[in-house]
Amino acid sequence: MQLVDGEDLSKKIAGGPIDGRVAARYVRQATLGVQAAHGEGVLHRDLKPHNIMISRTDDQALVTDFGLAKLFTSEENTRSAEVFGTPSYMAPEQALASRNVTELSDVYSLGATLYHLLTGRPPFQSNSFYETI
C-alpha cells in the first residue's frame, strides 16, 4: 500500500460532526475503494473512521488496515463463535459471528461510519465490547 501523508478520519471528527457534504464525499471515496476490494473478492470486515485515511495533499479518502480482511471463498479468518471487527460499526450478522458476512456487511459499516461523521458518535456504543454487540 502507498504511504499516505495525512490522518485517519477519526481525528477529523474528534471535535464533533463534520459538514454533511464533506462527510458524503469521504464516504463515497471510501466506498469506491471498498468496491474495488470486493471486485477482487476481498471483504474488509473492519470499516470505521480509524481505517479511512484522508490525504493532506488532495483531501482524498483511502481505505486502510486490511488486517481482518477475508476472501469471499475462504473460511480462514471466520470461525464459529468468533467475532471480528469493531462492534460500533459491525453489521448484525457480523456481530453474531455468522458465516454469512458478505459485501453487504461492509456496506453496513460504511453507513455506520457516515452516521458517526454526521452525528459525532458511533451508532452503537457501550462500556465494553460485548455490551456494544
Short mmCIF file of C-alpha atoms in Angstrom, two decimals, residues 88 124-133:
data_model
loop_
_atom_site.label_atom_id
_atom_site.label_comp_id
_atom_site.label_asym_id
_atom_site.label_seq_id
_atom_site.Cartn_x
_atom_site.Cartn_y
_atom_site.Cartn_z
CA SER A 88 -19.89 0.04 16.96
CA PHE A 124 -23.87 1.90 18.92
CA GLN A 125 -21.59 2.48 21.87
CA SER A 126 -21.36 0.97 25.33
CA ASN A 127 -18.83 0.36 28.11
CA SER A 128 -17.50 -2.90 26.71
CA PHE A 129 -17.08 -4.88 23.51
CA TYR A 130 -19.83 -7.35 24.41
CA GLU A 131 -22.27 -4.76 25.72
CA THR A 132 -21.99 -2.91 22.42
CA ILE A 133 -22.70 -6.09 20.47
#
